[in-house]
Amino acid sequence: MIRKINFFNVEKVYRGDGVQTSALNENNLSFDIGEFTSIIGPSGSGKSTLLSLLGTLDQPTNGKITYDGEEILKKRKNKIADFRFEEIGFIFQQFHLLPTLTAIENVLTPLFSRKVTYNKQQRAKEVLAQVGLEDKVNSLPSQLSGGQQQRVAIARAIVHKPSWLLADEPTGNLDSETGELIFELLKQLNQEEGCGVIFVTHDATLASKANRIITMKDGSVQSDQVGVSL
Amino acid sequence: MIRFIWQNWWRKKERLILLLIGAFIISAGLTYLIGLSDSNRGTIVDSLQNQWSASYDIVVRPEGSRSVTEEKELLEPNYLSGLNGGISVDQYEAIKEISGIEVAAPIAVIGYADYETDFGSVELEEEGIYRKTQTVSVNNGIGIEEEISRYYFPYNVWDILDKGSEYGVGAPNFDLSVHNLSLLAGIDPEQEAKLIGLDEAILDRGSSRFFKDTDGYYFNENKGYHEFPIIVNNHAFVDKTVDITYERLDLPINDQNADELMEEVKNSGGQDYLHTVDGSEHHRSTYTGEEAFHAFISEMTGVDWETGKVIEHEEQSEDEPDEAQTQAQQEGVTGIVFQSSQLNYEEIGSPYANRWPYSYQLEPVQNGEDVMGAYANQESFREPGLVAETYTELPRIKPDWIGFYDSSQLTISQDPTSELPMETYRPASAELVMDGDGQPVNPPQQLKPNGDPYSFLTDPPGMLTTIEAAEELIGHDEPISAIRVKVTGVTDMGEESQEILEQVASEIENQTGLITDITLGSSPQLALTYVPEVNDQEALGWLQQPWVNIGSSISIFRETKMSFTSILASVMIVAVVYVWSSGIVSLLSRRKEFAVLLSIGWRPSQISKLLLFESIIVGLFVALTSWMMLGFVYMNSTSSISIDRFVMTGLFGFLIYLLGAVVPIWMTKRIRPYEAIQSGEISKTSKRMFRTRGLLTMRGATLLGNGSVVYCPLFRLHYRLHY
Ligand SMILES: Nc1ncnc2c1ncn2[C@@H]1O[C@H](COP(=O)(O)OP(=O)(O)OP(=O)(O)O)[C@@H](O)[C@H]1O
Ligand SMILES: [Mg+2]
């Protein structure tokens, strides 16, 4: 279980065909497990970039990221994948469920060909119950509403018991009421499971409900407020 | 994982259908190309092999023995018997020593032995002028060739002494004898036994046996003849009948008026007058060629044809020797007179080029006055020649019979259309298809040899002796006409066999300077020969013969194999490219999905495995479908397929899909998990794959639908123009 993630002068530059886009400028940040962090900022300010670096989905151009002091990204791809499986759960704005799989099958995908100590089917049903979808176990994504789909995605993100949950605008495609529901779910997971939750949002009201709010602009952290009451 | 893949396919039915259609097309293509057209190729090779078998792989001939027809790689089927030596025994021994040669069977064509079969003499009672008419009727398969000779003589009535031929009569002739020719050739018994099983074809009759090492040649100095062992073909006779009649002419001749009457005959025109005089038949004998041959054998060998028993000598000596029999005949001595020779061909335009692409005309030889016997001032198809310089030098022979052989028992095909020329044992085939006026002959008629050594179709040898004897009889050290070679390890036609044969052939050429032809890859080629008129006889017409097309089968074989392999290779390439491109397209559409799987903790190797599994499943499907289709086709037809080919068909399909998975798998390595977090359809990495360096790749990038990329090279271009 990773307790602390540190960014040391992390810089991310996208190079594409002669054009350089600096997505993140020298950032020094640290995240602790158990925190409930929201990231807010205008479009293109580097929120998704930050999140993907946090979740080992990409490599920084400069600087280093340590996970309890270890530089995971220096490892081989399969090892990084193993790390991701053990520690990180991802939730996307577009849900990214596999359209050909039922809810439970989608939830089971991260466990695919992985050895785990628990019963996979049981665990999948358990997490689906946790997100309130015990009656939609065998539904295909196309038969579910957006909120339900995102809940399946959350179930998928937590089925392998990660210590960190990273969500990129999880409520972005939902109406505010459903968004609220999803937010509550994340908060609940943070409190009950002790996961570190980092979520990106455009919704200032939702963001303000986090106990740490990071505001980004042009690839830099503009403000980092901790200790805001939930 | 199977379940995962299956769900993925099953719940996207339109994609599954497309996938199945693709797989089905590939299976069908493979089944057709490998399974079925391969069997066609097999049929080609099989039929080439089955229809045309060769007792020998290479034929060695003396230098300069090529005929004009060989410019077109064609060998006429009579080619062997026309050769008169040219290969020495030393050269033959050298060839036998070359490694890889299993059999080297020489043939030495010696010449035509002249033999007369004596059936005793006629007994006449009444005196008078007699006419002896001998009618030789030869059935050449197409018609009867009749040759009539008349001879007149007085019996007990008029003294012909000191009388000239103007009276039209000659010395009394009571002979009942038939004249024949038989080709004598030398062979190496041991090699011939290995090549075609000649030792097994010896008839079990009396003391008949095959050659032994102790059978030697001997020259009888005292009497001046050659003695040597022979085995005799039990079928060496022409289909002919000889009819001999004796008629007493209706001329009232007696001792008193004889002189007066003969003067009258002379004044009336001599023989020409006698031809017109009627007569009454006093004797008639008819002998067939077969009877004549059997009688000759009995005479020569002292063995009765029917029983094979030795005819008791005492019996014969008790009888008074016939007056007509010469000393030589009594001793079984005869001579070799005629030398065999080749036909002369001239290429002519074919009357039906579609049916007979090759067509030749025989060029007859106009013989001069000095040419021997019946050929003087006549035309013949082959050049007549004596085996010696002069008549007196002609070898006198006393063949020592040791056995009979039956050429139909040899391990060669008796059908001349299906085997290389084996004229040693079987006449060449010739079918009359059009007469001299170009009118078709329906059905075609088979021409048979007529016993004339210089006619179009010649007889196979009637007697075989050893090479040693041949050398002595011919009198020079190059008695061998040709050597038929069989090479070790060459069983069927193919690239490997051809290679071995070419090597052996060039080895023979290098060591001996003789010419070689590889006969294994040859096949029959129907050629048309026009036999023109000779000696004012009607032209025979157009004959169709299976000639030997040297090396044709191997080239057909090569072409078939070549085109087949290239078709197969291109189909394979097309199939693999198809599978690749469909794999790439499907990967592009699944890129996001894979990125998501990566971001939720899948290992990159799991994705590779997923793609590999998918390919294996489709590959198995293709293999099974191909096998089912093949099985269905073969269950419903009589043809069979080899297990190899059957397995290969399915395996190919499987392999294509497996190979097809390579590129997509390689491409998944470039999928970055963070693509999952980005929105938009075309991912940035795909753009990175084509570094825009030139116009071509620029177009590639545009094709991918990313307009922003185009900007850069244009900008660069602009930039360059400024400097
Ligand atoms: N693969 C890439 N190649 C080039 N530039 C990129 C790439 N990904 C992101 N960027 C650029 O990096 C910057 C930061 O992007 P990022 O996606 O992190 O923004 P964001 O804050 O998540 O915006 P949004 O709120 O619209 O999602 C942007 O200017 C973007 O254009
Ligand atoms: Mg974003």
mmCIF file of N, CA and C in Angstrom, chain A residues 124-176:
data_model
loop_
_atom_site.group_PDB
_atom_site.id
_atom_site.type_symbol
_atom_site.label_atom_id
_atom_site.label_comp_id
_atom_site.label_asym_id
_atom_site.label_seq_id
_atom_site.Cartn_x
_atom_site.Cartn_y
_atom_site.Cartn_z
ATOM 1 N N ALA A 124 -16.853 -9.009 -7.226
ATOM 2 C CA ALA A 124 -17.481 -8.152 -8.225
ATOM 3 C C ALA A 124 -18.902 -7.803 -7.798
ATOM 4 N N LYS A 125 -19.636 -8.822 -7.308
ATOM 5 C CA LYS A 125 -21.014 -8.577 -6.851
ATOM 6 C C LYS A 125 -21.010 -7.625 -5.660
ATOM 7 N N GLU A 126 -20.048 -7.815 -4.797
ATOM 8 C CA GLU A 126 -19.910 -7.005 -3.591
ATOM 9 C C GLU A 126 -19.738 -5.530 -3.960
ATOM 10 N N VAL A 127 -18.801 -5.272 -4.907
ATOM 11 C CA VAL A 127 -18.566 -3.867 -5.244
ATOM 12 C C VAL A 127 -19.744 -3.272 -6.015
ATOM 13 N N LEU A 128 -20.410 -4.132 -6.814
ATOM 14 C CA LEU A 128 -21.593 -3.626 -7.515
ATOM 15 C C LEU A 128 -22.681 -3.259 -6.504
ATOM 16 N N ALA A 129 -22.787 -4.036 -5.417
ATOM 17 C CA ALA A 129 -23.733 -3.739 -4.347
ATOM 18 C C ALA A 129 -23.325 -2.445 -3.652
ATOM 19 N N GLN A 130 -22.056 -2.302 -3.520
ATOM 20 C CA GLN A 130 -21.515 -1.108 -2.864
ATOM 21 C C GLN A 130 -21.912 0.169 -3.603
ATOM 22 N N VAL A 131 -21.926 0.075 -4.950
ATOM 23 C CA VAL A 131 -22.326 1.245 -5.721
ATOM 24 C C VAL A 131 -23.827 1.228 -6.014
ATOM 25 N N GLY A 132 -24.513 0.275 -5.395
ATOM 26 C CA GLY A 132 -25.972 0.257 -5.494
ATOM 27 C C GLY A 132 -26.513 -0.312 -6.793
ATOM 28 N N LEU A 133 -25.793 -1.247 -7.373
ATOM 29 C CA LEU A 133 -26.260 -1.791 -8.647
ATOM 30 C C LEU A 133 -26.453 -3.302 -8.605
ATOM 31 N N GLU A 134 -26.826 -3.840 -7.431
ATOM 32 C CA GLU A 134 -26.958 -5.290 -7.335
ATOM 33 C C GLU A 134 -27.999 -5.856 -8.291
ATOM 34 N N ASP A 135 -28.948 -5.014 -8.713
ATOM 35 C CA ASP A 135 -29.963 -5.517 -9.633
ATOM 36 C C ASP A 135 -29.601 -5.306 -11.109
ATOM 37 N N LYS A 136 -28.442 -4.747 -11.373
ATOM 38 C CA LYS A 136 -28.056 -4.499 -12.777
ATOM 39 C C LYS A 136 -26.822 -5.312 -13.182
ATOM 40 N N VAL A 137 -26.566 -6.351 -12.399
ATOM 41 C CA VAL A 137 -25.350 -7.157 -12.604
ATOM 42 C C VAL A 137 -25.157 -7.603 -14.057
ATOM 43 N N ASN A 138 -26.240 -8.046 -14.703
ATOM 44 C CA ASN A 138 -26.094 -8.614 -16.044
ATOM 45 C C ASN A 138 -26.546 -7.686 -17.160
ATOM 46 N N SER A 139 -26.575 -6.392 -16.855
ATOM 47 C CA SER A 139 -26.971 -5.442 -17.890
ATOM 48 C C SER A 139 -25.751 -5.010 -18.683
ATOM 49 N N LEU A 140 -26.024 -4.750 -19.959
ATOM 50 C CA LEU A 140 -24.948 -4.213 -20.796
ATOM 51 C C LEU A 140 -24.901 -2.698 -20.603
ATOM 52 N N PRO A 141 -23.752 -2.070 -20.809
ATOM 53 C CA PRO A 141 -23.648 -0.614 -20.638
ATOM 54 C C PRO A 141 -24.739 0.146 -21.389
ATOM 55 N N SER A 142 -25.090 -0.387 -22.578
ATOM 56 C CA SER A 142 -26.108 0.325 -23.368
ATOM 57 C C SER A 142 -27.477 0.288 -22.701
ATOM 58 N N GLN A 143 -27.637 -0.614 -21.736
ATOM 59 C CA GLN A 143 -28.929 -0.710 -21.050
ATOM 60 C C GLN A 143 -28.930 0.071 -19.731
ATOM 61 N N LEU A 144 -27.843 0.819 -19.514
ATOM 62 C CA LEU A 144 -27.735 1.553 -18.251
ATOM 63 C C LEU A 144 -27.734 3.058 -18.499
ATOM 64 N N SER A 145 -28.142 3.804 -17.501
ATOM 65 C CA SER A 145 -28.084 5.267 -17.605
ATOM 66 C C SER A 145 -26.649 5.720 -17.380
ATOM 67 N N GLY A 146 -26.395 6.990 -17.680
ATOM 68 C CA GLY A 146 -25.035 7.518 -17.516
ATOM 69 C C GLY A 146 -24.553 7.358 -16.086
ATOM 70 N N GLY A 147 -25.385 7.691 -15.133
ATOM 71 C CA GLY A 147 -24.984 7.580 -13.729
ATOM 72 C C GLY A 147 -24.708 6.140 -13.347
ATOM 73 N N GLN A 148 -25.562 5.273 -13.860
ATOM 74 C CA GLN A 148 -25.353 3.848 -13.560
ATOM 75 C C GLN A 148 -24.051 3.351 -14.169
ATOM 76 N N GLN A 149 -23.807 3.836 -15.392
ATOM 77 C CA GLN A 149 -22.567 3.415 -16.061
ATOM 78 C C GLN A 149 -21.351 3.871 -15.270
ATOM 79 N N GLN A 150 -21.426 5.125 -14.786
ATOM 80 C CA GLN A 150 -20.280 5.624 -14.033
ATOM 81 C C GLN A 150 -20.121 4.855 -12.726
ATOM 82 N N ARG A 151 -21.253 4.393 -12.196
ATOM 83 C CA ARG A 151 -21.132 3.616 -10.968
ATOM 84 C C ARG A 151 -20.486 2.251 -11.255
ATOM 85 N N VAL A 152 -20.830 1.702 -12.425
ATOM 86 C CA VAL A 152 -20.156 0.454 -12.809
ATOM 87 C C VAL A 152 -18.651 0.720 -12.945
ATOM 88 N N ALA A 153 -18.326 1.893 -13.544
ATOM 89 C CA ALA A 153 -16.918 2.242 -13.725
ATOM 90 C C ALA A 153 -16.231 2.381 -12.374
ATOM 91 N N ILE A 154 -16.947 2.940 -11.402
ATOM 92 C CA ILE A 154 -16.361 3.068 -10.056
ATOM 93 C C ILE A 154 -16.163 1.684 -9.438
ATOM 94 N N ALA A 155 -17.174 0.841 -9.643
ATOM 95 C CA ALA A 155 -17.045 -0.526 -9.131
ATOM 96 C C ALA A 155 -15.821 -1.197 -9.745
ATOM 97 N N ARG A 156 -15.632 -0.968 -11.038
ATOM 98 C CA ARG A 156 -14.473 -1.546 -11.726
ATOM 99 C C ARG A 156 -13.168 -0.986 -11.144
ATOM 100 N N ALA A 157 -13.209 0.328 -10.766
ATOM 101 C CA ALA A 157 -12.000 0.967 -10.255
ATOM 102 C C ALA A 157 -11.632 0.472 -8.859
ATOM 103 N N ILE A 158 -12.620 -0.052 -8.138
ATOM 104 C CA ILE A 158 -12.300 -0.453 -6.758
ATOM 105 C C ILE A 158 -12.274 -1.950 -6.554
ATOM 106 N N VAL A 159 -12.622 -2.700 -7.625
ATOM 107 C CA VAL A 159 -12.762 -4.146 -7.442
ATOM 108 C C VAL A 159 -11.446 -4.787 -6.999
ATOM 109 N N HIS A 160 -10.332 -4.234 -7.450
ATOM 110 C CA HIS A 160 -9.041 -4.841 -7.095
ATOM 111 C C HIS A 160 -8.435 -4.176 -5.864
ATOM 112 N N LYS A 161 -9.249 -3.480 -5.103
ATOM 113 C CA LYS A 161 -8.859 -2.872 -3.827
ATOM 114 C C LYS A 161 -7.627 -1.981 -3.947
ATOM 115 N N PRO A 162 -7.712 -0.951 -4.756
ATOM 116 C CA PRO A 162 -6.565 -0.053 -4.874
ATOM 117 C C PRO A 162 -6.496 0.886 -3.667
ATOM 118 N N SER A 163 -5.340 1.434 -3.435
ATOM 119 C CA SER A 163 -5.244 2.392 -2.330
ATOM 120 C C SER A 163 -5.463 3.820 -2.816
ATOM 121 N N TRP A 164 -5.447 3.998 -4.120
ATOM 122 C CA TRP A 164 -5.679 5.331 -4.677
ATOM 123 C C TRP A 164 -6.759 5.262 -5.753
ATOM 124 N N LEU A 165 -7.646 6.280 -5.707
ATOM 125 C CA LEU A 165 -8.671 6.381 -6.740
ATOM 126 C C LEU A 165 -8.461 7.673 -7.487
ATOM 127 N N LEU A 166 -8.263 7.586 -8.786
ATOM 128 C CA LEU A 166 -8.040 8.775 -9.588
ATOM 129 C C LEU A 166 -9.223 8.923 -10.531
ATOM 130 N N ALA A 167 -9.882 10.055 -10.485
ATOM 131 C CA ALA A 167 -11.072 10.257 -11.312
ATOM 132 C C ALA A 167 -10.918 11.531 -12.122
ATOM 133 N N ASP A 168 -11.022 11.399 -13.440
ATOM 134 C CA ASP A 168 -10.909 12.573 -14.312
ATOM 135 C C ASP A 168 -12.299 13.000 -14.723
ATOM 136 N N GLU A 169 -12.764 14.049 -14.123
ATOM 137 C CA GLU A 169 -14.098 14.589 -14.365
ATOM 138 C C GLU A 169 -15.161 13.504 -14.344
ATOM 139 N N PRO A 170 -15.286 12.792 -13.252
ATOM 140 C CA PRO A 170 -16.236 11.676 -13.197
ATOM 141 C C PRO A 170 -17.681 12.139 -13.326
ATOM 142 N N THR A 171 -17.915 13.405 -13.040
ATOM 143 C CA THR A 171 -19.281 13.889 -13.078
ATOM 144 C C THR A 171 -19.532 14.741 -14.311
ATOM 145 N N GLY A 172 -18.527 14.891 -15.110
ATOM 146 C CA GLY A 172 -18.587 15.789 -16.259
ATOM 147 C C GLY A 172 -19.705 15.491 -17.226
ATOM 148 N N ASN A 173 -20.039 14.208 -17.388
ATOM 149 C CA ASN A 173 -21.072 13.843 -18.342
ATOM 150 C C ASN A 173 -22.423 13.583 -17.683
ATOM 151 N N LEU A 174 -22.529 14.011 -16.448
ATOM 152 C CA LEU A 174 -23.764 13.700 -15.719
ATOM 153 C C LEU A 174 -24.443 14.987 -15.273
ATOM 154 N N ASP A 175 -25.746 14.874 -15.048
ATOM 155 C CA ASP A 175 -26.444 16.054 -14.507
ATOM 156 C C ASP A 175 -26.003 16.263 -13.074
ATOM 157 N N SER A 176 -26.234 17.421 -12.577
ATOM 158 C CA SER A 176 -25.649 17.775 -11.274
ATOM 159 C C SER A 176 -26.139 16.864 -10.154
#
